[in-house]
Short mmCIF file of C-alpha atoms in Angstrom, two decimals:
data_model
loop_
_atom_site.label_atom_id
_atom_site.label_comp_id
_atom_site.label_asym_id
_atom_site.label_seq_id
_atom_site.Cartn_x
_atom_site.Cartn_y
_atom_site.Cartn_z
CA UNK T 167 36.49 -2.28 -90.01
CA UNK T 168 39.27 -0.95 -91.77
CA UNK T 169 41.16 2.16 -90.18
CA UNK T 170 41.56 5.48 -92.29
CA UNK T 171 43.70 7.90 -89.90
CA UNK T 172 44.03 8.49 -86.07
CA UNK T 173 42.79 11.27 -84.72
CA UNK T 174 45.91 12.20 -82.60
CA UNK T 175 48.38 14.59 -84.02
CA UNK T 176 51.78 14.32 -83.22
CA UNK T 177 54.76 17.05 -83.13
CA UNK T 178 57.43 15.05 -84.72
CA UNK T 179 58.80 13.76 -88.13
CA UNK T 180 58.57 9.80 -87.50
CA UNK T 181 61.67 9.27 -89.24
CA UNK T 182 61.80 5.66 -87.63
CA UNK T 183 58.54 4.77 -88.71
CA UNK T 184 59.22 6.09 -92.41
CA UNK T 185 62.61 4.52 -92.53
CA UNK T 186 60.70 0.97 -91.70
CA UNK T 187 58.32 1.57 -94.09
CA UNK T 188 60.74 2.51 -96.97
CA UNK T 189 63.10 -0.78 -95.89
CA UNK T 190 59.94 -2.63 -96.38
CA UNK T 191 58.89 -1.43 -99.91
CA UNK T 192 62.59 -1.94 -101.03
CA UNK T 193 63.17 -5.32 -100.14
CA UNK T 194 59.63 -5.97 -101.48
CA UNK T 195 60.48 -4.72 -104.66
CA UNK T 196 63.95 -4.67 -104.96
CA UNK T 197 65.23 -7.87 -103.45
CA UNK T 198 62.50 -10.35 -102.58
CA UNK T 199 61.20 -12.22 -105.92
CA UNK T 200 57.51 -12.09 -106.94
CA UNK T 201 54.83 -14.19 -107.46
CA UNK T 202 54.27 -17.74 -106.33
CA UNK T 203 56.87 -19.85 -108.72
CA UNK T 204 59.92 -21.67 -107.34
CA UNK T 205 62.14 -18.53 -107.06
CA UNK T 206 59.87 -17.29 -104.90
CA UNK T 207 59.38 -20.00 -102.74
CA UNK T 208 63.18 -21.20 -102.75
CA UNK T 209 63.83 -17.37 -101.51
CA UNK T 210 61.28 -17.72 -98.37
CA UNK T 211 62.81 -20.89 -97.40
CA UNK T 212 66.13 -19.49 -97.81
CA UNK T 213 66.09 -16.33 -95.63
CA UNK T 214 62.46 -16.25 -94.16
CA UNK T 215 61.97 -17.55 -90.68
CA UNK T 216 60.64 -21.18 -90.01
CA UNK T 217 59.40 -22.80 -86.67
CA UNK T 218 61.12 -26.18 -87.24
CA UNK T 219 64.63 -24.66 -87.65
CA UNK T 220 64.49 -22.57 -84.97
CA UNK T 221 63.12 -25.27 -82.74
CA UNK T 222 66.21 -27.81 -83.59
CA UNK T 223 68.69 -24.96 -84.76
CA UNK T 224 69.57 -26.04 -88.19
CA UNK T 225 68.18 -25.30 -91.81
CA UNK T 226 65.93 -27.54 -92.97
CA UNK T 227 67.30 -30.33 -94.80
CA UNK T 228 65.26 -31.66 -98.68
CA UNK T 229 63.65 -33.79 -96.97
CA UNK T 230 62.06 -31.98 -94.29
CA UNK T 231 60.84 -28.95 -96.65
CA UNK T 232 59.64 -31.63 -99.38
CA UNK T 233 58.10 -33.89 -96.84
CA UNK T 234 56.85 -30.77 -94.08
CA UNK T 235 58.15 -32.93 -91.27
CA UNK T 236 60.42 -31.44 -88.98
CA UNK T 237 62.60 -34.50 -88.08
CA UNK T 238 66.63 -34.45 -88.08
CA UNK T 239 67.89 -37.06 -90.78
CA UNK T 240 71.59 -35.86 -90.53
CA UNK T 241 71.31 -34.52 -93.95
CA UNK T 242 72.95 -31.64 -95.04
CA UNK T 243 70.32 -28.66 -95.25
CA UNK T 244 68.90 -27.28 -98.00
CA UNK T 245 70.87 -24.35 -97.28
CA UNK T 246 73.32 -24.80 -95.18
CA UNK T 247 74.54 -21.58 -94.75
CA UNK T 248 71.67 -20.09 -93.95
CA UNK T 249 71.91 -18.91 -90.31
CA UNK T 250 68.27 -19.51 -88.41
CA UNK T 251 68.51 -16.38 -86.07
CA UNK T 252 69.38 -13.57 -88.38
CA UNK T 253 66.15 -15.25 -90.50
CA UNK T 254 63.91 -14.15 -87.68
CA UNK T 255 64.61 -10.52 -88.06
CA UNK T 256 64.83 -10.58 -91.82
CA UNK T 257 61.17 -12.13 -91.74
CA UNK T 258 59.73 -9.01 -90.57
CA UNK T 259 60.68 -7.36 -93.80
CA UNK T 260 59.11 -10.06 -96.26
CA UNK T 261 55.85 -10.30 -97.79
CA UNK T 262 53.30 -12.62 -99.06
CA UNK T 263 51.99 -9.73 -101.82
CA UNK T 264 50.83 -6.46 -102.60
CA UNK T 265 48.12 -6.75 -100.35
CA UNK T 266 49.80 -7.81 -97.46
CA UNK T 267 52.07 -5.19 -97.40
CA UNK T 268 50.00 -2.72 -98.37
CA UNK T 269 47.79 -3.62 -95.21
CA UNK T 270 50.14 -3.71 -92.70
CA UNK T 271 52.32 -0.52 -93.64
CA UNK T 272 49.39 1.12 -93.60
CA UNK T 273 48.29 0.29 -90.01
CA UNK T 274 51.91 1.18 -89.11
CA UNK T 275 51.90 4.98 -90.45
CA UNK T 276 48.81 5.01 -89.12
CA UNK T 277 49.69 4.47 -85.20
CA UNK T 278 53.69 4.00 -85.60
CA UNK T 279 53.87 7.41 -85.55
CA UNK T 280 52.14 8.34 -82.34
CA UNK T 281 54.09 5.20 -80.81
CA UNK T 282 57.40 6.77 -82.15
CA UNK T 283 56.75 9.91 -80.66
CA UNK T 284 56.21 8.23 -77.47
CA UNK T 285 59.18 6.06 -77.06
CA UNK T 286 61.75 8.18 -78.98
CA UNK T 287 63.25 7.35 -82.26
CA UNK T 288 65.81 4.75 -80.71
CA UNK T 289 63.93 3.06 -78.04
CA UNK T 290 60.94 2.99 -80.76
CA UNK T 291 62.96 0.99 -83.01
CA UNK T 292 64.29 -1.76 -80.18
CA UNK T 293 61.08 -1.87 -78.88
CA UNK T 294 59.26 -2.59 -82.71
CA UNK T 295 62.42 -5.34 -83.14
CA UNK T 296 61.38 -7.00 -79.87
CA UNK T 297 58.00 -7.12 -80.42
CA UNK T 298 58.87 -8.68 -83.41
CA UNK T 299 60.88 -11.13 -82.32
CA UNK T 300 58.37 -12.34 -79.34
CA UNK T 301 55.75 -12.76 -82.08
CA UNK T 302 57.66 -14.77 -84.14
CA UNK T 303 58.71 -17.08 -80.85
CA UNK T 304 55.13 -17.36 -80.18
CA UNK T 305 54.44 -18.75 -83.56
CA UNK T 306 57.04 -20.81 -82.47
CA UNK T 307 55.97 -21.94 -79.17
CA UNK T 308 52.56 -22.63 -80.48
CA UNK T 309 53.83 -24.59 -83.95
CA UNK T 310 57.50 -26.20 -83.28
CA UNK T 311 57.26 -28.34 -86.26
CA UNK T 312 56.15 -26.54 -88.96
CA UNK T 313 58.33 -26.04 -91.97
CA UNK T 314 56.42 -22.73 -93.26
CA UNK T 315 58.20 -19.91 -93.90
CA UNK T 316 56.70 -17.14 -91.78
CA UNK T 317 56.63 -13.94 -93.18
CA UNK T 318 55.39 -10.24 -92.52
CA UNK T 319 56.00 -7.29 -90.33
CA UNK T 320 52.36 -8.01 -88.69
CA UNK T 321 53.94 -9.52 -85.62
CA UNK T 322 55.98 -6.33 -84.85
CA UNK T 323 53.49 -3.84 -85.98
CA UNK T 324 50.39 -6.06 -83.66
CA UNK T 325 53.16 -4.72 -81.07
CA UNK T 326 52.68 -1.23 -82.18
CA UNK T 327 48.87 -1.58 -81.97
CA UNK T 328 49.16 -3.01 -77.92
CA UNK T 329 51.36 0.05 -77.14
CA UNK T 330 49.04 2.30 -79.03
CA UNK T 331 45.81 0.74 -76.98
CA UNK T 332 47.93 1.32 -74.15
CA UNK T 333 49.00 4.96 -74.59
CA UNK T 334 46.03 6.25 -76.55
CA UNK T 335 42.64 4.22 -75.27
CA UNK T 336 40.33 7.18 -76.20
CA UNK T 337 41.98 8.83 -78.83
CA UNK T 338 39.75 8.32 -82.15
CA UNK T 339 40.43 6.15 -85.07
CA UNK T 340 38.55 7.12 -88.40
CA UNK T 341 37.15 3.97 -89.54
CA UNK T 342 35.95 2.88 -93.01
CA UNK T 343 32.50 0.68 -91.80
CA UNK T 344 30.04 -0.65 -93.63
CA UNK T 345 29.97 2.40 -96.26
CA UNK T 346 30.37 5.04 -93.15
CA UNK T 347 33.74 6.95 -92.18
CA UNK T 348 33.11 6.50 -88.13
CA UNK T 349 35.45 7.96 -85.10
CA UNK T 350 35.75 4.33 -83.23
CA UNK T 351 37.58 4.69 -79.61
CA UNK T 352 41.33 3.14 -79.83
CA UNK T 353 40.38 0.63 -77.25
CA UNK T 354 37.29 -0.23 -79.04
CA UNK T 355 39.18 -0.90 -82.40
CA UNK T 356 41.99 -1.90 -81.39
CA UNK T 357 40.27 -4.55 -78.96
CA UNK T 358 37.95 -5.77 -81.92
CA UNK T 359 41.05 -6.46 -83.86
CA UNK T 360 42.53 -8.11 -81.31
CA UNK T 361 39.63 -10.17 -80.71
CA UNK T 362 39.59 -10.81 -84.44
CA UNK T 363 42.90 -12.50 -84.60
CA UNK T 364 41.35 -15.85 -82.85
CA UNK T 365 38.19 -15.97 -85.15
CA UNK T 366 40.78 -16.43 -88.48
CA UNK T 367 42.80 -19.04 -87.55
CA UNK T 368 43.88 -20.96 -90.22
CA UNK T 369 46.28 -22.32 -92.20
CA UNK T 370 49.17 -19.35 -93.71
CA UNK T 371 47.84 -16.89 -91.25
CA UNK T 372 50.29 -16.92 -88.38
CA UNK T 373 47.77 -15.47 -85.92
CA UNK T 374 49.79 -16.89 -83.06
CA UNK T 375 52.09 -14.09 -84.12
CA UNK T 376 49.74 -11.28 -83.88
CA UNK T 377 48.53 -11.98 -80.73
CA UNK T 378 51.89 -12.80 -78.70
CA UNK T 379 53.31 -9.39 -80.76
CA UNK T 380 50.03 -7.42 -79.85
CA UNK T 381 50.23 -8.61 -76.07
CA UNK T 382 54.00 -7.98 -75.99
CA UNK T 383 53.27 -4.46 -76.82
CA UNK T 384 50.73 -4.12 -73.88
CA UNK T 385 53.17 -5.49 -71.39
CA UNK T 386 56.46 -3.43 -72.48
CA UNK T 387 54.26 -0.68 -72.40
CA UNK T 388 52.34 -0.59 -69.25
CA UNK T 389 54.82 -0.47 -66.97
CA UNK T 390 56.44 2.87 -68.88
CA UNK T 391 53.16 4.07 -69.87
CA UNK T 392 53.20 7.27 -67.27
CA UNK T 393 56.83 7.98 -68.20
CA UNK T 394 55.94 7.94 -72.01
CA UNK T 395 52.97 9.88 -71.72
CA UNK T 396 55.02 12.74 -69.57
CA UNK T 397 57.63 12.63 -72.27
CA UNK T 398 54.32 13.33 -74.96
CA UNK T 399 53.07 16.11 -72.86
CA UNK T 400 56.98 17.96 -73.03
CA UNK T 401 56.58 17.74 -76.51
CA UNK T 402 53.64 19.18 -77.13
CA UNK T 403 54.15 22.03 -74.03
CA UNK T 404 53.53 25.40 -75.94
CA UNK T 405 57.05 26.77 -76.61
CA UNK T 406 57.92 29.98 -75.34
CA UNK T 407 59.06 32.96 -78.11
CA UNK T 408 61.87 35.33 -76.54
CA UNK T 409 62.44 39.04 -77.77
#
């Protein structure tokens, strides 16, 4: 199942979700190196976000990376500058490839827009940083000692999805299945993919992540969900012309 376009029109310009996307793209192209060499990996390791240094606090040292055993040695780190915490925000705006971001900036101008509306430009953006942020702890939580970089906007954007499933349950989602374009219910896709995430575990998908961003987004949400939906209806009230 692959999603083509919601079926929920919104009244705004999602200038938050556009600006996300475009940072994206330009550190994809612009800044992060391509391919799979050793630029490219001494880059991930550099900035991207990894469980073992974020479990102890430090970069990882040679001969953690070159060993993938998260044990302090007392060594100096590979890059010792690099600070840990800032590399768990600056994950969520590096990719594996073309196809990875591809797929998940698409499922974010699909239903970040309809999110965005909901929450308002500012709380949108806080709200797509936290979720974010509690993905990449659960990858954490679940894997202290791996020495993977983790990369992707997935985790933050699975938190779009659990707000969206929240909001939206029966909107339509135009879906791309089996050769036919078919109108799914929100909390039909949206629960398949959620579902999904358990059935590809494996190793250099951080699944963990999708699921604690995903239920993140459900939680924030629910509690907010009437206030968010009144703030939808305003929107979309029929404007009155004066003469």
């Amino acid at each position: 199942m692959f999603p083509i376009r919601d079926l929920n029109p919104t009244r705004i310009r999602p200038i938050v979700t556009v600006l996300i996307i475009a940072a994206n793209i330009a550190v994809f192209f612009l800044w992060q190196p391509q391919g799979s060499g050793d630029q490219a990996e001494d880059f991930a390791y550099e900035h991207a976000a990894i469980a073992c240094e974020i479990t102890t606090g430090e970069p990882l040292t040679t001969e953690e990376r070159n060993t993938e055993s998260c044990r302090d040695t007392g060594e100096r780190g590979a890059f010792p500058d690099k600070n840990v915490w800032l590399a768990a925000v600056v994950s969520m705006f590096l990719h594996g490839g073309l196809i990875h971001i591809g797929g998940n900036m698409w499922f974010l101008w699909i239903f970040g827009n309809n999110v965005e509306e909901a929450f308002g430009g500012g709380s949108y953006l806080v709200f797509y940083l936290a979720t974010g942020l509690i993905a990449t702890g659960t990858f954490v939580a679940a894997n202290p000692e791996s020495t993977i970089p983790l990369v992707g906007a997935s985790g933050a954007i699975a938190g779009v999805l659990g707000a969206y499933l929240v909001l939206f349950p029966t909107h339509r989602v135009l879906t791309w299945f089996l050769f036919l374009f078919v109108p799914v219910p929100a909390l039909i896709f949206l629960g398949i993919w959620f579902l999904g995430q358990f059935g590809i575990q494996g190793e250099g998908i951080a699944w963990e992540a999708h699921a604690g961003g995903f239920i993140a987004g459900v939680l924030i949400t629910l509690p907010i969900r009437a206030r968010l939906l009144r703030r939808i209806e305003h929107l979309h009230r029929p404007q009155r012309i004066f003469m």
